[in-house]
Amino acid sequence: MPPACWLLVRSPPVEVLVVCHPAPQRRTGLASNPIILRDIDRGLVVRPQALFSCFYPRNIVRCAGALTKEPFSHQCSESSYMFKPHQLKWMGAVVLALAVSSCSVDAPTEASTSDDTTPIVRNGDLVPGQYIVAFNDYAVARKGEDLQALTHSARLELVKEAATGLTQKHALSAGAVKTVWGTAVQGVLMQLTDDQAAKLRQDPTVRYVEQDRWVTLPPFTVMGDADAQARPGGGGGGTQPAQETPWGITKVGGAVDATSSTVKAWIVDSGIDTDHPDLNVNKGLGRNYVTSGKSTVEDGNGHGTHVAGTVGAKNNSIGVVGVAAGITVIPMRVLSSSGSGQFSWSISAFDHIAANAASGDVVNYSVGPSSRYTLQSLDNAVTNVASKGIKVCLAAGNAADDCTYFSPARVNVANVYTIAAMNSSTAWASFSNYGGPVDYIEPGVGVKSTWLSGGYNTISGTSMASPHGCGIAAVGGFADGGTVSGVPAGTTTTWGKHN
Ligand SMILES: [Ca+2]
Ligand SMILES: [Ca+2]
């Protein structure tokens, strides 16, 4: 039975929900388990392309309050968990009509903040005509030269030279080279036809050629309206809730003061709400790699802000507190406001981190496939960052599958920590990926953290478990916390706390 999806609209405040469930006959469970994708009341526009998700039937959660009747239902295919563009078009029109007719107030005034123009994509979709071309070391290095001993900018120059040589040799236009990387990957991003890519694969200077892919975030599993709306009005200028310590922070040993730590936490994600009163964001060190819509490091999605708060929300009187309380978090924006990005954007972020982070710094990457696929370039990028003494925490993934088949979660080297998820009863989270590469299990169900516009939100996923690990790595490393129940065979049963 393919999963079924319903769009639900209620007012006031106007909320548009997409609810997916694998088994329509079990719809009685839906009232307690919708997925809130977009909330007009919070200034997010409901656009057809926002209704991209029928993602993940396992990730379902509770929504308090009465909902209107289902305006319609729609079957989406099990293979894609995604609506097709022509379906989105009419669905979007229906939702907009319902939203307007059920709402007595004016259209949201913050509509212009949602400037996302990334196309509708599925996790794993190939980016047409876009290829990652990595060079062999000997093709980049000059005779007798130790590439690793060179500076990042020197390596960039050498890669650029190798790329120029390659384009001339194969009569490609110089404009075919879109991005040059020097450290995380010694290679370039190129616009190529399939035939050209096939030819480059045969070139002796080329280590590998792989087509770029789109990645999309898993859905947010909002645990309750009260939490979801625990936000001040006016983008952080309103009243903040009194500080509470999320269960996961207590679980891993409590917050550690990191306000004067020299360790920086690089958050490779959807950006960060840079003026959130409960976060210490270094905007200046941040970078945006999203090529559509706004070109700032500001989070238009929420995911990156949530991750940042679990790593290091401040220990003050408001909101929440993170594991490494008050640590400097740096936004590396690789996902658009709709939560999608090309993996080449992530590689650019890792290249920047490899060149600019210090040994001992930490990285969180709660981004990855929703079904089995791998990218050598992404795995290489993570490995090369870790080889600099930078600690990288990776979400294992939410497919309830073996992460050995997922990039970059499968990377299993020193300084890389693949993090699976458990709940507050120290039991395995059923959605979590498992397998040999998993290093620790961390809190990932009902995790409260910082959100857009100076707010807070409670969501679930290995995306939320990984930043607990990142905070632990930032304050001295992992200690054995105990044993998690219900862990799939072949996976560590150990959850991690800080030393
Ligand atoms: Ca706080
Ligand atoms: Ca590992």
Short mmCIF file of C-alpha atoms and ligand atoms in Angstrom, two decimals:
data_model
loop_
_atom_site.label_atom_id
_atom_site.label_comp_id
_atom_site.label_asym_id
_atom_site.label_seq_id
_atom_site.Cartn_x
_atom_site.Cartn_y
_atom_site.Cartn_z
CA MET A 1 0.00 0.00 0.00
CA PRO A 2 1.60 3.32 -1.01
CA PRO A 3 1.59 6.06 1.58
CA ALA A 4 -1.35 8.44 1.48
CA CYS A 5 -1.13 12.13 2.15
CA TRP A 6 -3.69 14.61 3.31
CA LEU A 7 -3.52 18.35 3.35
CA LEU A 8 -5.14 19.85 6.41
CA VAL A 9 -5.92 23.49 6.98
CA ARG A 10 -7.08 25.04 10.20
CA SER A 11 -7.63 28.56 11.39
CA PRO A 12 -6.86 30.63 13.34
CA PRO A 13 -3.93 30.63 13.28
CA VAL A 14 -3.79 29.31 9.79
CA GLU A 15 -1.79 26.17 9.58
CA VAL A 16 -1.32 24.07 6.55
CA LEU A 17 -0.28 20.57 7.23
CA VAL A 18 0.77 17.74 5.03
CA VAL A 19 0.06 14.45 6.65
CA CYS A 20 1.45 11.27 5.25
CA HIS A 21 0.81 7.79 6.33
CA PRO A 22 1.74 4.50 4.76
CA ALA A 23 -1.53 2.80 5.52
CA PRO A 24 -4.74 4.76 4.97
CA GLN A 25 -6.75 2.23 6.91
CA ARG A 26 -4.82 3.32 9.95
CA ARG A 27 -5.97 6.88 9.56
CA THR A 28 -7.32 6.93 13.07
CA GLY A 29 -3.71 7.43 14.12
CA LEU A 30 -3.39 10.54 12.04
CA ALA A 31 -5.07 13.01 14.30
CA SER A 32 -2.22 12.55 16.70
CA ASN A 33 0.41 12.30 14.01
CA PRO A 34 0.55 15.05 11.40
CA ILE A 35 3.62 16.70 10.00
CA ILE A 36 3.57 20.48 10.06
CA LEU A 37 5.42 21.64 7.04
CA ARG A 38 4.60 25.27 6.77
CA ASP A 39 2.78 27.68 9.01
CA ILE A 40 1.47 30.81 7.40
CA ASP A 41 1.15 32.47 10.76
CA ARG A 42 4.91 32.43 11.15
CA GLY A 43 5.49 34.32 7.95
CA LEU A 44 6.23 31.36 5.75
CA VAL A 45 4.53 31.33 2.43
CA VAL A 46 2.59 28.32 1.35
CA ARG A 47 3.73 27.81 -2.16
CA PRO A 48 3.31 24.77 -4.32
CA GLN A 49 7.00 24.01 -4.08
CA ALA A 50 6.82 24.13 -0.30
CA LEU A 51 4.49 21.18 -0.34
CA PHE A 52 7.22 18.94 -1.47
CA SER A 53 6.97 16.33 1.11
CA CYS A 54 5.30 13.09 1.45
CA PHE A 55 8.69 12.01 2.54
CA TYR A 56 8.70 9.76 5.27
CA PRO A 57 5.78 7.87 6.59
CA ARG A 58 7.72 6.81 9.65
CA ASN A 59 8.29 10.34 10.83
CA ILE A 60 4.96 11.22 12.20
CA VAL A 61 4.13 13.16 15.28
CA ARG A 62 1.45 14.63 17.40
CA CYS A 63 -0.40 17.83 16.69
CA ALA A 64 -2.63 19.26 19.31
CA GLY A 65 -5.86 21.03 18.50
CA ALA A 66 -8.75 20.43 16.23
CA LEU A 67 -8.12 20.17 12.55
CA THR A 68 -10.53 20.85 9.79
CA LYS A 69 -11.73 17.92 7.76
CA GLU A 70 -9.34 16.64 5.18
CA PRO A 71 -10.00 18.76 2.08
CA PHE A 72 -8.82 15.89 -0.05
CA SER A 73 -6.47 13.03 0.02
CA HIS A 74 -3.77 12.13 -2.37
CA GLN A 75 -1.81 9.00 -2.96
CA CYS A 76 1.86 9.37 -3.55
CA SER A 77 4.07 6.67 -4.83
CA GLU A 78 6.04 4.65 -2.40
CA SER A 79 9.13 4.85 -4.54
CA SER A 80 9.37 8.61 -4.34
CA TYR A 81 7.44 9.73 -1.28
CA MET A 82 7.08 12.88 -3.30
CA PHE A 83 4.43 14.69 -5.21
CA LYS A 84 5.04 15.22 -8.88
CA PRO A 85 5.26 18.80 -10.16
CA HIS A 86 1.90 18.70 -11.92
CA GLN A 87 0.34 17.37 -8.73
CA LEU A 88 2.00 20.07 -6.70
CA LYS A 89 0.54 22.68 -8.98
CA TRP A 90 -3.04 21.78 -8.29
CA MET A 91 -2.39 20.88 -4.70
CA GLY A 92 -0.79 24.23 -4.13
CA ALA A 93 -3.75 26.01 -5.67
CA VAL A 94 -6.16 24.11 -3.46
CA VAL A 95 -4.16 24.82 -0.35
CA LEU A 96 -3.88 28.49 -1.11
CA ALA A 97 -7.60 28.72 -1.77
CA LEU A 98 -8.37 26.94 1.47
CA ALA A 99 -5.92 29.04 3.40
CA VAL A 100 -7.40 32.27 2.12
CA SER A 101 -11.00 31.20 2.61
CA SER A 102 -10.38 29.95 6.12
CA CYS A 103 -8.41 32.98 7.20
CA SER A 104 -10.06 36.24 8.10
CA VAL A 105 -6.82 38.17 8.47
CA ASP A 106 -4.58 39.65 5.83
CA ALA A 107 -2.01 37.64 3.99
CA PRO A 108 1.23 37.28 5.91
CA THR A 109 3.39 40.37 5.69
CA GLU A 110 6.65 38.46 5.94
CA ALA A 111 5.98 36.65 2.71
CA SER A 112 9.01 38.22 1.07
CA THR A 113 11.37 36.55 3.54
CA SER A 114 10.65 33.25 1.90
CA ASP A 115 12.56 33.80 -1.29
CA ASP A 116 13.40 30.25 -2.03
CA THR A 117 13.63 29.51 -5.70
CA THR A 118 15.29 26.13 -5.60
CA PRO A 119 13.47 23.72 -7.89
CA ILE A 120 11.31 20.90 -6.61
CA VAL A 121 13.67 18.02 -6.11
CA ARG A 122 13.80 14.67 -4.45
CA ASN A 123 16.58 13.54 -2.22
CA GLY A 124 19.13 11.93 -4.50
CA ASP A 125 17.99 13.52 -7.75
CA LEU A 126 20.92 14.00 -10.10
CA VAL A 127 21.78 17.59 -10.99
CA PRO A 128 21.57 17.64 -14.80
CA GLY A 129 24.88 18.35 -16.52
CA GLN A 130 26.76 18.96 -13.29
CA TYR A 131 29.73 16.79 -12.37
CA ILE A 132 32.32 16.62 -9.63
CA VAL A 133 35.72 15.90 -11.19
CA ALA A 134 38.49 14.93 -8.77
CA PHE A 135 42.13 14.80 -9.80
CA ASN A 136 44.82 12.32 -8.95
CA ASP A 137 47.47 13.80 -6.69
CA TYR A 138 50.19 13.40 -9.30
CA ALA A 139 48.10 15.42 -11.76
CA VAL A 140 47.95 18.33 -9.33
CA ALA A 141 51.36 18.26 -7.65
CA ARG A 142 54.46 19.51 -9.32
CA LYS A 143 57.32 17.07 -9.45
CA GLY A 144 58.55 16.13 -6.00
CA GLU A 145 56.02 18.41 -4.33
CA ASP A 146 54.20 17.37 -1.14
CA LEU A 147 50.65 18.52 -1.73
CA GLN A 148 49.68 18.24 1.92
CA ALA A 149 52.49 20.61 2.89
CA LEU A 150 51.08 23.37 0.70
CA THR A 151 48.64 26.05 1.76
CA HIS A 152 45.02 25.80 0.73
CA SER A 153 45.39 28.68 -1.70
CA ALA A 154 48.45 27.09 -3.28
CA ARG A 155 46.51 23.88 -3.76
CA LEU A 156 43.61 25.85 -5.25
CA GLU A 157 46.00 27.28 -7.82
CA LEU A 158 47.35 23.85 -8.69
CA VAL A 159 43.88 22.36 -9.04
CA LYS A 160 42.92 25.31 -11.22
CA GLU A 161 45.93 24.62 -13.44
CA ALA A 162 45.03 20.95 -13.69
CA ALA A 163 41.46 21.88 -14.61
CA THR A 164 42.68 24.29 -17.28
CA GLY A 165 44.87 21.54 -18.70
CA LEU A 166 41.92 19.18 -18.72
CA THR A 167 39.54 21.58 -20.46
CA GLN A 168 42.14 22.39 -23.14
CA LYS A 169 42.96 18.74 -23.73
CA HIS A 170 39.31 17.85 -24.22
CA ALA A 171 38.38 21.06 -26.07
CA LEU A 172 35.95 22.13 -23.35
CA SER A 173 35.13 25.76 -22.71
CA ALA A 174 36.97 27.38 -19.82
CA GLY A 175 33.53 28.28 -18.46
CA ALA A 176 32.80 24.61 -17.90
CA VAL A 177 34.64 24.84 -14.57
CA LYS A 178 32.18 26.22 -12.02
CA THR A 179 33.91 25.74 -8.67
CA VAL A 180 37.47 24.85 -7.65
CA TRP A 181 38.23 22.96 -4.43
CA GLY A 182 41.70 22.58 -2.94
CA THR A 183 41.60 20.60 0.28
CA ALA A 184 38.40 18.71 1.07
CA VAL A 185 38.38 17.47 -2.49
CA GLN A 186 41.17 18.18 -4.97
CA GLY A 187 38.88 18.77 -7.84
CA VAL A 188 36.36 20.95 -9.58
CA LEU A 189 32.66 21.21 -10.28
CA MET A 190 32.02 21.19 -14.03
CA GLN A 191 29.15 21.65 -16.46
CA LEU A 192 29.45 18.73 -18.86
CA THR A 193 27.40 16.64 -21.23
CA ASP A 194 27.17 12.96 -20.40
CA ASP A 195 29.54 12.21 -23.28
CA GLN A 196 32.08 14.73 -22.02
CA ALA A 197 31.84 13.27 -18.52
CA ALA A 198 32.44 9.78 -19.93
CA LYS A 199 35.57 11.02 -21.72
CA LEU A 200 36.93 12.71 -18.60
CA ARG A 201 36.49 9.46 -16.68
CA GLN A 202 39.06 7.92 -19.04
CA ASP A 203 41.57 10.73 -18.57
CA PRO A 204 44.64 9.60 -16.60
CA THR A 205 44.75 12.82 -14.56
CA VAL A 206 41.22 12.20 -13.28
CA ARG A 207 40.65 10.14 -10.14
CA TYR A 208 36.88 10.01 -10.49
CA VAL A 209 33.93 11.80 -12.05
CA GLU A 210 30.54 11.68 -10.37
CA GLN A 211 27.36 13.52 -11.05
CA ASP A 212 26.20 16.02 -8.44
CA ARG A 213 23.00 15.23 -6.55
CA TRP A 214 20.29 17.10 -4.71
CA VAL A 215 19.73 16.45 -1.05
CA THR A 216 16.58 17.40 0.83
CA LEU A 217 15.97 17.52 4.54
CA PRO A 218 13.75 15.01 6.22
CA PRO A 219 10.49 16.42 7.54
CA PHE A 220 10.33 18.11 10.88
CA THR A 221 8.40 16.14 13.39
CA VAL A 222 6.75 18.77 15.50
CA MET A 223 5.86 17.27 18.82
CA GLY A 224 3.20 19.69 19.94
CA ASP A 225 1.66 23.03 19.14
CA ALA A 226 2.62 24.54 22.46
CA ASP A 227 6.27 23.91 21.77
CA ALA A 228 6.05 24.84 18.14
CA GLN A 229 4.53 28.20 19.03
CA ALA A 230 6.72 28.96 22.02
CA ARG A 231 8.26 31.84 20.20
CA PRO A 232 8.23 35.53 20.79
CA GLY A 233 6.54 37.79 18.32
CA GLY A 234 8.52 40.16 16.14
CA GLY A 235 11.60 38.07 15.42
CA GLY A 236 13.22 37.84 18.81
CA GLY A 237 12.17 41.18 20.20
CA GLY A 238 9.32 39.79 22.27
CA THR A 239 9.17 37.97 25.55
CA GLN A 240 11.39 34.95 25.72
CA PRO A 241 10.31 31.85 27.62
CA ALA A 242 12.17 31.01 30.83
CA GLN A 243 15.11 28.71 30.30
CA GLU A 244 14.54 24.98 30.47
CA THR A 245 17.08 22.22 30.07
CA PRO A 246 16.01 19.86 27.27
CA TRP A 247 16.01 16.19 28.31
CA GLY A 248 18.79 15.35 25.89
CA ILE A 249 21.15 17.87 27.42
CA THR A 250 20.56 16.44 30.88
CA LYS A 251 20.99 12.94 29.44
CA VAL A 252 24.46 13.59 28.01
CA GLY A 253 25.75 15.00 31.28
CA GLY A 254 24.32 18.50 31.36
CA ALA A 255 25.47 21.75 29.81
CA VAL A 256 29.15 22.64 29.96
CA ASP A 257 30.11 26.31 29.90
CA ALA A 258 31.85 26.93 26.56
CA THR A 259 31.53 30.70 26.44
CA SER A 260 35.29 31.15 26.65
CA SER A 261 36.18 28.02 24.68
CA THR A 262 38.47 28.48 21.69
CA VAL A 263 36.66 25.61 19.97
CA LYS A 264 34.31 26.71 17.22
CA ALA A 265 31.31 24.73 16.02
CA TRP A 266 30.80 24.81 12.25
CA ILE A 267 27.17 24.06 11.41
CA VAL A 268 26.87 22.81 7.82
CA ASP A 269 23.12 23.09 7.33
CA SER A 270 20.37 25.55 6.36
CA GLY A 271 22.10 28.53 8.00
CA ILE A 272 21.43 29.88 11.50
CA ASP A 273 19.09 32.56 12.86
CA THR A 274 22.07 34.83 13.46
CA ASP A 275 20.40 37.23 15.89
CA HIS A 276 18.75 34.54 17.99
CA PRO A 277 19.08 35.75 21.60
CA ASP A 278 19.95 32.26 22.83
CA LEU A 279 22.82 31.63 20.38
CA ASN A 280 26.35 32.94 20.04
CA VAL A 281 26.64 33.12 16.25
CA ASN A 282 29.75 34.27 14.43
CA LYS A 283 28.15 35.48 11.24
CA GLY A 284 31.38 36.91 9.86
CA LEU A 285 33.06 33.50 9.68
CA GLY A 286 29.98 31.99 8.03
CA ARG A 287 29.50 31.32 4.35
CA ASN A 288 26.51 30.86 2.09
CA TYR A 289 26.74 28.34 -0.77
CA VAL A 290 23.09 28.32 -1.78
CA THR A 291 22.97 29.79 -5.27
CA SER A 292 19.26 30.56 -5.49
CA GLY A 293 17.22 33.00 -3.46
CA LYS A 294 18.91 35.02 -0.75
CA SER A 295 22.68 34.97 -0.52
CA THR A 296 23.09 35.29 3.25
CA VAL A 297 23.81 32.80 6.03
CA GLU A 298 20.39 33.47 7.60
CA ASP A 299 18.41 30.31 8.15
CA GLY A 300 15.19 30.27 6.13
CA ASN A 301 14.26 26.80 7.20
CA GLY A 302 14.79 26.21 10.93
CA HIS A 303 16.80 23.00 10.75
CA GLY A 304 20.24 24.62 11.06
CA THR A 305 19.12 26.89 13.90
CA HIS A 306 17.77 23.86 15.76
CA VAL A 307 21.02 21.94 15.31
CA ALA A 308 23.04 24.97 16.47
CA GLY A 309 20.98 25.28 19.66
CA THR A 310 21.55 21.68 20.68
CA VAL A 311 25.28 22.10 20.16
CA GLY A 312 25.55 25.35 22.03
CA ALA A 313 22.51 27.38 23.13
CA LYS A 314 23.50 29.80 25.88
CA ASN A 315 23.14 29.05 29.56
CA ASN A 316 21.19 32.18 30.51
CA SER A 317 17.66 32.84 31.71
CA ILE A 318 15.86 32.20 28.42
CA GLY A 319 14.91 29.40 26.07
CA VAL A 320 17.02 26.29 26.11
CA VAL A 321 20.63 25.35 26.78
CA GLY A 322 23.02 23.37 24.60
CA VAL A 323 25.69 20.80 25.43
CA ALA A 324 28.54 23.27 24.85
CA ALA A 325 26.65 26.25 26.25
CA GLY A 326 27.51 29.53 24.58
CA ILE A 327 30.05 28.09 22.14
CA THR A 328 30.61 30.04 18.94
CA VAL A 329 28.46 28.55 16.19
CA ILE A 330 29.29 29.32 12.57
CA PRO A 331 26.64 29.06 9.84
CA MET A 332 27.74 27.25 6.69
CA ARG A 333 24.59 27.49 4.63
CA VAL A 334 24.23 24.61 2.17
CA LEU A 335 20.47 24.09 2.24
CA SER A 336 17.87 26.51 0.93
CA SER A 337 14.82 27.70 2.82
CA SER A 338 12.90 24.71 1.49
CA GLY A 339 15.62 22.45 2.86
CA SER A 340 17.24 21.37 -0.37
CA GLY A 341 20.76 21.72 -1.69
CA GLN A 342 23.28 20.30 -4.09
CA PHE A 343 25.95 18.14 -2.49
CA SER A 344 28.57 20.23 -4.28
CA TRP A 345 27.51 23.12 -2.00
CA SER A 346 28.32 20.94 0.99
CA ILE A 347 31.70 20.06 -0.52
CA SER A 348 32.40 23.78 -0.88
CA ALA A 349 31.55 24.22 2.81
CA PHE A 350 33.84 21.35 3.81
CA ASP A 351 36.61 22.79 1.64
CA HIS A 352 36.27 26.11 3.45
CA ILE A 353 36.26 24.37 6.83
CA ALA A 354 39.30 22.25 5.94
CA ALA A 355 41.14 25.45 5.07
CA ASN A 356 39.93 27.66 7.91
CA ALA A 357 38.96 25.61 10.97
CA ALA A 358 41.48 24.80 13.68
CA SER A 359 42.37 21.35 14.90
CA GLY A 360 39.95 20.62 17.73
CA ASP A 361 37.10 22.52 16.12
CA VAL A 362 33.87 20.58 15.58
CA VAL A 363 31.53 20.23 12.62
CA ASN A 364 27.93 19.07 12.55
CA TYR A 365 26.48 17.67 9.34
CA SER A 366 22.90 16.51 9.77
CA VAL A 367 22.37 16.12 6.04
CA GLY A 368 22.23 13.02 3.90
CA PRO A 369 20.32 10.63 1.70
CA SER A 370 16.82 9.43 2.54
CA SER A 371 17.46 6.17 0.72
CA ARG A 372 20.59 4.27 -0.28
CA TYR A 373 23.13 6.17 -2.36
CA THR A 374 26.71 7.23 -1.89
CA LEU A 375 29.04 9.95 -3.15
CA GLN A 376 32.76 9.38 -3.10
CA SER A 377 33.41 13.13 -3.23
CA LEU A 378 31.31 13.79 -0.13
CA ASP A 379 32.94 10.92 1.75
CA ASN A 380 36.39 12.24 0.74
CA ALA A 381 35.48 15.75 1.86
CA VAL A 382 34.45 14.57 5.34
CA THR A 383 37.53 12.33 5.62
CA ASN A 384 39.89 15.12 4.62
CA VAL A 385 38.34 17.58 7.09
CA ALA A 386 38.69 14.98 9.86
CA SER A 387 42.33 14.36 8.92
CA LYS A 388 43.04 17.95 10.03
CA GLY A 389 42.08 17.08 13.61
CA ILE A 390 38.62 18.60 13.13
CA LYS A 391 35.88 16.45 14.67
CA VAL A 392 32.92 15.80 12.41
CA CYS A 393 29.56 14.54 13.68
CA LEU A 394 27.25 13.00 11.09
CA ALA A 395 23.59 12.08 11.37
CA ALA A 396 23.23 8.35 10.68
CA GLY A 397 20.05 9.03 8.69
CA ASN A 398 16.34 8.40 9.22
CA ALA A 399 15.64 5.54 6.83
CA ALA A 400 15.69 2.73 9.41
CA ASP A 401 18.37 1.21 7.19
CA ASP A 402 22.05 0.30 7.34
CA CYS A 403 24.06 3.53 7.13
CA THR A 404 26.86 1.59 5.43
CA TYR A 405 24.93 2.41 2.24
CA PHE A 406 24.60 6.14 2.93
CA SER A 407 27.08 8.97 2.35
CA PRO A 408 28.60 10.43 4.35
CA ALA A 409 27.27 8.49 7.37
CA ARG A 410 29.26 5.44 6.22
CA VAL A 411 32.59 7.26 6.65
CA ASN A 412 34.31 5.35 9.42
CA VAL A 413 37.61 7.03 10.24
CA ALA A 414 39.18 8.78 13.22
CA ASN A 415 37.51 12.08 14.21
CA VAL A 416 34.30 11.19 12.38
CA TYR A 417 31.36 10.24 14.59
CA THR A 418 28.25 8.76 13.04
CA ILE A 419 25.37 9.34 15.42
CA ALA A 420 22.17 7.30 15.68
CA ALA A 421 19.10 8.28 17.72
CA MET A 422 17.40 7.15 20.93
CA ASN A 423 14.42 8.41 22.90
CA SER A 424 14.18 9.68 26.46
CA SER A 425 13.62 6.12 27.73
CA THR A 426 17.08 5.16 26.41
CA ALA A 427 15.39 3.07 23.73
CA TRP A 428 16.40 2.91 20.09
CA ALA A 429 14.51 5.35 17.81
CA SER A 430 12.77 3.20 15.20
CA PHE A 431 13.48 5.64 12.36
CA SER A 432 17.23 5.70 12.99
CA ASN A 433 19.75 4.24 10.61
CA TYR A 434 22.02 1.62 12.18
CA GLY A 435 25.11 -0.36 11.25
CA GLY A 436 28.83 -0.70 11.78
CA PRO A 437 29.80 2.94 11.16
CA VAL A 438 27.59 4.17 14.06
CA ASP A 439 29.80 5.40 16.90
CA TYR A 440 27.29 6.60 19.46
CA ILE A 441 23.57 6.83 20.01
CA GLU A 442 22.31 10.22 21.20
CA PRO A 443 18.94 11.85 22.02
CA GLY A 444 16.91 12.30 18.83
CA VAL A 445 13.24 12.08 19.74
CA GLY A 446 11.35 15.12 20.99
CA VAL A 447 14.36 17.40 21.03
CA LYS A 448 13.65 21.01 21.96
CA SER A 449 16.00 23.66 20.62
CA THR A 450 16.23 27.07 19.03
CA TRP A 451 14.20 27.93 15.90
CA LEU A 452 13.62 30.73 13.40
CA SER A 453 12.77 34.28 14.47
CA GLY A 454 14.17 33.86 17.96
CA GLY A 455 11.82 30.95 18.64
CA TYR A 456 12.00 27.35 19.82
CA ASN A 457 10.76 24.08 18.44
CA THR A 458 10.66 20.41 19.36
CA ILE A 459 11.49 17.99 16.56
CA SER A 460 12.89 14.50 16.02
CA GLY A 461 15.49 12.79 13.85
CA THR A 462 19.11 11.70 13.76
CA SER A 463 19.60 15.33 12.67
CA MET A 464 18.85 16.19 16.29
CA ALA A 465 20.98 13.38 17.73
CA SER A 466 24.12 14.36 15.85
CA PRO A 467 24.44 17.84 17.42
CA HIS A 468 24.39 16.28 20.90
CA GLY A 469 27.49 14.41 19.74
CA CYS A 470 28.94 17.60 18.27
CA GLY A 471 28.53 19.39 21.60
CA ILE A 472 30.14 16.46 23.41
CA ALA A 473 33.07 16.52 20.98
CA ALA A 474 33.44 20.25 21.60
CA VAL A 475 33.72 19.94 25.38
CA GLY A 476 36.23 17.15 25.71
CA GLY A 477 34.89 14.07 24.00
CA PHE A 478 32.73 11.02 24.49
CA ALA A 479 32.34 8.82 27.54
CA ASP A 480 30.29 5.65 27.72
CA GLY A 481 26.83 6.63 28.95
CA GLY A 482 25.32 3.16 29.10
CA THR A 483 23.35 0.76 26.97
CA VAL A 484 20.41 1.56 24.71
CA SER A 485 17.62 -0.99 24.45
CA GLY A 486 16.25 -2.33 21.18
CA VAL A 487 19.35 -1.62 19.10
CA PRO A 488 19.52 -3.53 15.78
CA ALA A 489 22.17 -6.24 15.66
CA GLY A 490 25.61 -5.16 14.49
CA THR A 491 25.29 -1.64 15.86
CA THR A 492 26.92 -0.23 18.96
CA THR A 493 24.51 -0.15 21.89
CA THR A 494 26.42 2.63 23.61
CA TRP A 495 25.05 6.09 24.09
CA GLY A 496 27.52 8.89 24.58
CA LYS A 497 27.83 11.49 27.29
CA HIS A 498 30.54 14.03 27.80
CA ASN A 499 33.63 13.36 29.88
CA CA B 1 19.35 29.68 27.17
CA CA B 2 32.24 5.45 12.92
#
